[in-house]
XYZ file of C-alpha atoms in Angstrom:
436
model
C -107.922 56.651 41.385
C -106.423 53.218 40.629
C -104.283 54.855 37.936
C -102.947 57.677 40.109
C -102.599 55.850 43.463
C -103.394 52.147 43.174
C -105.587 51.069 46.088
C -106.958 54.515 46.914
C -110.183 53.834 44.995
C -110.725 50.612 46.943
C -110.297 52.460 50.237
C -112.951 54.977 49.166
C -115.259 52.117 48.135
C -114.889 50.396 51.522
C -112.429 47.650 50.508
C -109.868 48.894 53.018
C -107.823 45.692 53.373
C -107.161 45.362 49.649
C -106.821 49.125 49.298
C -104.221 49.651 51.999
C -102.220 46.654 50.799
C -102.107 48.127 47.278
C -101.253 51.617 48.567
C -98.414 50.164 50.671
C -96.999 48.316 47.656
C -97.326 51.482 45.546
C -95.559 53.602 48.161
C -92.790 50.988 48.223
C -92.403 51.274 44.431
C -92.362 55.082 44.611
C -89.841 54.934 47.452
C -87.625 52.583 45.463
C -87.820 54.979 42.508
C -86.868 57.889 44.737
C -83.927 55.949 46.158
C -82.816 55.039 42.634
C -82.924 58.706 41.621
C -80.942 59.768 44.695
C -78.413 56.967 44.158
C -78.004 57.967 40.509
C -77.039 61.463 41.601
C -74.527 60.214 44.171
C -73.100 57.102 42.475
C -74.260 56.806 38.883
C -71.716 54.108 38.022
C -73.114 51.745 40.656
C -76.685 52.266 39.447
C -75.636 51.624 35.846
C -73.931 48.490 37.131
C -77.248 47.300 38.561
C -78.820 47.628 35.127
C -76.144 45.348 33.656
C -76.143 42.729 36.423
C -77.860 39.569 35.049
C -79.089 38.467 38.478
C -80.541 41.870 39.349
C -82.102 42.133 35.892
C -83.837 38.789 36.417
C -85.097 39.916 39.821
C -86.312 43.227 38.380
C -88.114 41.425 35.572
C -89.921 39.129 38.012
C -90.853 42.033 40.315
C -92.172 44.068 37.382
C -94.416 41.226 36.225
C -95.788 40.656 39.744
C -96.574 44.358 40.234
C -98.227 44.557 36.799
C -100.413 41.512 37.474
C -101.526 42.927 40.837
C -102.304 46.260 39.170
C -104.429 44.562 36.497
C -106.337 42.688 39.223
C -106.988 46.033 40.929
C -108.387 47.517 37.702
C -110.726 44.566 37.215
C -111.906 44.805 40.819
C -112.281 48.602 40.550
C -114.494 48.082 37.498
C -116.591 45.599 39.501
C -116.875 47.958 42.469
C -118.030 50.701 40.101
C -121.182 48.580 39.448
C -121.203 49.314 35.699
C -124.371 47.267 35.149
C -126.363 49.782 37.213
C -125.465 52.463 34.670
C -127.194 52.992 31.366
C -125.744 51.168 28.375
C -123.719 54.080 26.984
C -122.015 54.895 30.274
C -121.374 51.229 31.065
C -119.817 50.761 27.610
C -117.528 53.790 28.044
C -116.392 52.632 31.485
C -115.772 49.071 30.290
C -113.867 50.089 27.156
C -111.762 52.582 29.131
C -110.936 49.950 31.730
C -109.973 47.413 29.084
C -107.762 50.023 27.371
C -105.999 50.766 30.667
C -105.474 47.040 31.329
C -104.139 46.588 27.786
C -101.760 49.521 28.239
C -100.386 48.162 31.513
C -100.033 44.644 30.103
C -98.422 45.828 26.857
C -95.973 48.188 28.582
C -94.978 45.463 31.031
C -94.458 42.943 28.238
C -92.264 45.401 26.301
C -90.212 46.373 29.352
C -89.842 42.719 30.311
C -88.586 41.909 26.822
C -86.045 44.750 26.980
C -84.749 43.454 30.302
C -84.480 39.918 28.936
C -82.646 41.110 25.808
C -80.190 43.135 27.921
C -79.640 40.216 30.257
C -78.938 37.747 27.444
C -76.572 40.187 25.726
C -74.583 40.739 28.912
C -74.366 36.996 29.539
C -73.355 36.256 25.942
C -70.867 39.053 25.231
C -69.435 40.003 28.626
C -68.546 36.563 29.955
C -65.112 37.438 31.344
C -64.639 37.700 35.122
C -61.112 39.073 35.596
C -60.913 42.837 36.172
C -58.015 45.173 35.390
C -57.366 48.313 37.424
C -56.548 51.606 35.659
C -52.868 52.529 35.415
C -51.917 56.129 36.160
C -55.602 56.959 36.334
C -56.435 55.698 32.827
C -58.113 52.722 31.221
C -56.579 51.674 27.911
C -58.887 49.601 25.722
C -57.692 48.086 22.462
C -60.311 48.266 19.698
C -59.614 45.664 17.033
C -61.434 45.738 13.708
C -61.505 42.088 12.636
C -61.867 41.116 8.985
C -61.633 37.342 9.398
C -63.067 35.620 6.309
C -63.168 32.131 4.873
C -60.733 33.127 2.094
C -58.134 34.586 4.461
C -55.726 32.922 6.904
C -55.934 34.387 10.405
C -57.697 37.500 11.607
C -55.441 40.161 10.034
C -56.872 43.158 11.928
C -57.998 45.938 9.602
C -57.983 48.489 12.401
C -56.038 48.822 15.680
C -56.995 51.717 17.944
C -56.315 52.244 21.637
C -58.983 54.233 23.452
C -57.165 55.753 26.430
C -59.828 56.940 28.894
C -59.374 59.085 31.994
C -60.874 57.012 34.817
C -62.315 60.116 36.528
C -63.447 62.464 33.752
C -64.066 60.108 30.830
C -61.842 62.203 28.527
C -60.705 60.088 25.590
C -57.529 59.967 23.519
C -57.703 57.698 20.459
C -54.347 56.224 19.415
C -54.411 54.568 15.989
C -51.749 52.232 14.646
C -51.487 51.427 10.927
C -51.779 47.793 9.956
C -48.526 48.034 7.948
C -46.340 49.192 10.871
C -43.019 47.308 10.758
C -40.405 46.209 13.309
C -42.883 46.506 16.170
C -41.401 45.740 19.611
C -43.144 43.463 22.080
C -43.732 44.607 25.654
C -41.403 43.515 28.401
C -42.289 40.028 29.635
C -44.017 39.049 26.395
C -43.321 35.485 25.188
C -42.969 36.887 21.658
C -40.073 39.008 22.849
C -38.005 35.859 23.398
C -38.379 35.065 19.681
C -38.155 38.659 18.426
C -35.938 40.464 20.954
C -35.238 43.262 18.450
C -38.827 43.647 17.281
C -40.953 41.864 14.725
C -38.282 42.309 12.076
C -38.571 39.250 9.844
C -39.042 41.175 6.600
C -41.583 43.274 4.747
C -44.349 40.723 5.420
C -43.936 41.055 9.191
C -46.400 43.874 9.684
C -48.328 44.706 12.838
C -51.529 43.140 11.529
C -49.656 39.889 10.771
C -48.712 39.317 14.428
C -52.056 37.624 15.077
C -51.541 35.121 12.267
C -47.958 34.391 13.324
C -48.914 33.632 16.924
C -52.416 32.224 16.543
C -51.326 28.596 17.062
C -48.502 29.274 19.514
C -50.049 27.647 22.571
C -46.477 26.859 23.618
C -45.947 30.611 24.134
C -49.400 31.371 25.555
C -50.463 28.090 27.209
C -53.408 29.571 29.120
C -54.747 31.671 26.263
C -57.901 31.062 24.242
C -56.465 33.275 21.475
C -52.637 33.421 21.425
C -52.696 35.605 18.314
C -54.756 38.269 20.058
C -52.549 38.167 23.154
C -49.459 38.586 20.970
C -51.123 41.523 19.198
C -51.840 43.136 22.567
C -48.180 42.642 23.548
C -47.134 44.358 20.298
C -49.513 47.284 20.820
C -48.196 47.724 24.362
C -44.651 47.684 23.038
C -45.431 50.337 20.419
C -47.455 52.692 22.613
C -45.950 52.067 26.068
C -49.555 51.869 27.332
C -50.754 48.968 29.446
C -53.833 47.492 27.770
C -56.579 46.801 30.309
C -59.123 45.246 27.973
C -59.784 44.562 24.322
C -62.910 44.835 22.206
C -62.835 42.956 18.907
C -65.328 44.348 16.413
C -66.492 42.095 13.607
C -66.716 44.528 10.719
C -69.534 42.620 9.043
C -71.470 42.660 12.321
C -70.921 46.414 12.349
C -73.330 46.715 9.434
C -76.072 45.261 11.607
C -75.419 47.778 14.378
C -75.639 50.774 12.018
C -78.844 49.428 10.499
C -80.263 48.740 13.969
C -79.961 52.412 14.965
C -81.367 53.685 11.683
C -78.096 54.712 10.027
C -75.385 57.237 10.856
C -74.961 60.765 9.452
C -71.461 61.618 8.193
C -69.944 64.647 6.465
C -68.228 62.838 3.580
C -65.151 64.794 2.433
C -64.370 62.994 -0.826
C -65.941 60.345 -3.023
C -65.637 56.920 -1.385
C -65.382 53.917 -3.697
C -67.784 51.096 -2.824
C -65.729 48.458 -4.612
C -62.352 46.763 -4.409
C -59.594 46.231 -6.955
C -61.228 43.020 -8.177
C -64.669 44.510 -8.819
C -63.826 48.019 -10.013
C -66.378 47.589 -12.796
C -69.131 48.374 -10.250
C -68.135 52.053 -10.280
C -70.368 52.862 -7.264
C -69.468 55.679 -4.875
C -70.555 57.414 -1.693
C -70.764 61.007 -2.856
C -69.321 64.008 -0.925
C -71.509 66.000 1.433
C -73.605 65.227 4.466
C -74.924 61.711 4.020
C -76.980 59.325 6.126
C -75.248 55.995 5.648
C -76.850 52.602 6.133
C -74.795 49.677 7.413
C -73.383 48.682 4.023
C -72.296 52.223 3.136
C -70.904 52.845 6.634
C -68.765 49.725 6.281
C -67.411 50.913 2.927
C -66.797 54.363 4.416
C -64.687 52.732 7.134
C -62.835 50.212 4.963
C -62.475 51.499 1.402
C -58.909 51.945 0.134
C -59.506 52.125 -3.617
C -58.644 55.619 -4.863
C -57.563 56.303 -1.263
C -55.002 54.879 1.173
C -54.619 53.280 4.598
C -53.976 56.562 6.397
C -56.980 58.410 4.999
C -59.069 55.367 5.866
C -57.802 55.529 9.463
C -59.020 59.119 9.652
C -62.460 58.147 8.346
C -62.716 55.377 10.913
C -62.198 57.886 13.723
C -64.874 60.175 12.287
C -67.248 57.230 12.123
C -66.560 56.411 15.796
C -67.182 60.023 16.780
C -70.419 60.152 14.780
C -71.745 56.941 16.307
C -70.860 58.111 19.812
C -72.574 61.458 19.277
C -75.710 60.115 17.584
C -76.475 57.089 19.761
C -78.941 58.806 22.097
C -80.585 56.917 24.995
C -83.902 57.143 23.134
C -82.407 55.531 20.032
C -80.943 52.716 22.116
C -84.236 52.184 23.982
C -86.451 51.947 20.903
C -83.991 49.746 19.004
C -82.741 47.667 21.936
C -83.631 44.275 20.480
C -81.978 44.974 17.102
C -78.912 46.460 18.804
C -78.607 43.461 21.121
C -78.890 41.014 18.221
C -76.202 42.861 16.261
C -74.047 43.147 19.389
C -73.850 39.382 19.803
C -72.422 39.123 16.290
C -70.492 42.378 16.494
C -68.421 42.125 19.664
C -66.097 39.837 21.516
C -64.358 41.264 24.550
C -62.704 40.496 27.867
C -64.454 43.362 29.647
C -66.307 41.668 32.532
C -69.971 42.418 33.184
C -69.119 43.854 36.599
C -67.180 46.677 34.887
C -70.037 47.739 32.593
C -71.471 50.224 35.073
C -68.125 51.976 35.379
C -67.623 52.181 31.614
C -71.217 53.251 30.960
C -70.693 56.112 33.412
C -67.424 57.091 31.713
C -69.181 56.978 28.322
C -71.803 59.434 29.570
C -69.095 61.718 30.971
C -67.125 61.599 27.715
C -70.029 62.992 25.669
C -69.274 66.509 26.868
C -65.524 66.343 26.243
C -63.330 66.763 23.172
C -61.751 63.627 21.735
C -58.032 63.924 20.974
C -56.379 61.686 18.416
C -52.856 60.463 17.713
C -52.068 58.339 14.660
C -48.800 56.763 13.613
C -49.005 57.950 10.004
C -46.776 59.840 7.567
C -45.372 62.407 7.362
C -44.907 62.606 11.139
C -43.991 58.930 11.443
C -42.476 56.433 9.037
C -44.279 53.052 9.289
C -41.374 51.233 7.605
C -38.688 52.513 10.009
C -40.670 53.863 12.966
C -39.141 55.922 15.763
C -40.883 54.254 18.707
C -39.614 56.653 21.416
C -41.019 59.542 19.329
C -44.324 57.699 18.934
C -44.594 57.139 22.672
C -43.686 60.775 23.374
C -46.456 61.975 21.023
C -48.976 59.724 22.731
C -47.984 60.948 26.177
C -48.161 64.567 25.008
C -51.718 64.044 23.766
C -52.693 62.421 27.070
C -51.148 65.290 29.048
C -53.049 67.839 26.929
C -56.275 65.856 27.343
C -55.925 65.857 31.118
C -55.339 69.622 31.213
C -58.316 71.588 32.495
C -58.395 74.015 29.555
C -60.362 72.681 26.605
C -58.650 72.782 23.201
C -59.736 75.310 20.606
C -61.416 73.691 17.573
C -59.735 74.124 14.221
C -60.795 77.257 12.408
C -61.281 75.368 9.135
C -62.490 71.881 8.497
C -60.261 69.317 6.879
C -60.977 68.316 3.283
C -58.255 65.690 2.862
C -59.735 63.181 5.320
C -56.475 62.875 7.243
C -56.648 65.719 9.773
C -58.737 63.575 12.118
C -55.699 61.303 12.547
C -53.984 63.867 14.761
C -56.524 66.289 16.208
C -57.183 68.163 19.421
C -60.904 68.007 18.699
C -61.996 65.044 16.571
C -65.551 66.272 16.045
C -64.349 69.651 14.773
C -62.138 68.067 12.105
C -64.802 65.631 10.940
């Protein structure tokens, strides 16, 4: 009875004061659970926000421990009230062992749940430290995803990957806009300090590529006096100039930290189109490949899948990166996250830096859940449609807007009849999953 309705056994045994107190607390917990369920149905984003609020997480952790301790006390007292020593040895042993098992289960479950809450709380406090929010423009959030390859042997960040995730603020429908690292003559958005230096675009020669903007501006505190990372702010200005999309937030992904995330969730399954070299130009002697076919990649292989350019090129690599994003999004189930929460949180601290504030996490978690049932459209500034050396920026912006308009249409796109074997079709697709 103490398992099903805590306190009810005490009432039956005559301990009415203790019993009714426990029943009242239990009914309060059940009522809170019912309210949470109702609130989830009416305002899921707010409930998800509660689960990412450090203060509420701390309060929930404390309340959980208190309830668990009281429950354990009830089990011990219920065992005492059962007068086990008046039973024969076999029955007394069964009752005692069963009671100890129940107490161990309650204590162990509480300890695990408490640890999950603490891990989530520390991750939110460490990664999502920003406080300034940014409202959606024209009903969309635009988040810049930056793949950082900063290393000791390289000056500056030199982003390997620049993708804008444009998300409908109501439906969660996503359009991925990818920009090649070697895009030249990029314009800076109106009002950008870099535009005063490069009024006609970043046109200082063949070395002035999009991924070099960060290095050029990284020490320009004279241009961005209030910025912790002038190079990143300049890169955002360039991306806004290219796409004509206002960037609400950025997420910088450390590509080495990405390995830890993939390993934390047990790998990611990918349909590999062509052999992927797991070596660079300087260590070609290794001659190691990811073979074609459906493969479950660990963190190291997933990183090579996303980054390899040997026997390939930048544009095919951009397509693979989108397929990897789609695969991760589709395979990260709530159960996987729950059972690997500690590993994921540890990798996340190394993996991410962002200016998304914690108070926005509920909204974005809700949009992420909504997006799982929608097709992902993609637009990439790659040949032959676009020339990265002499880009037609009005045409680029028109293509992006066309993809957004099609994404917002009520009719879902028809998947491609045949799958792509070149690795590039995912760069410009109405249905990313279908092309991957």
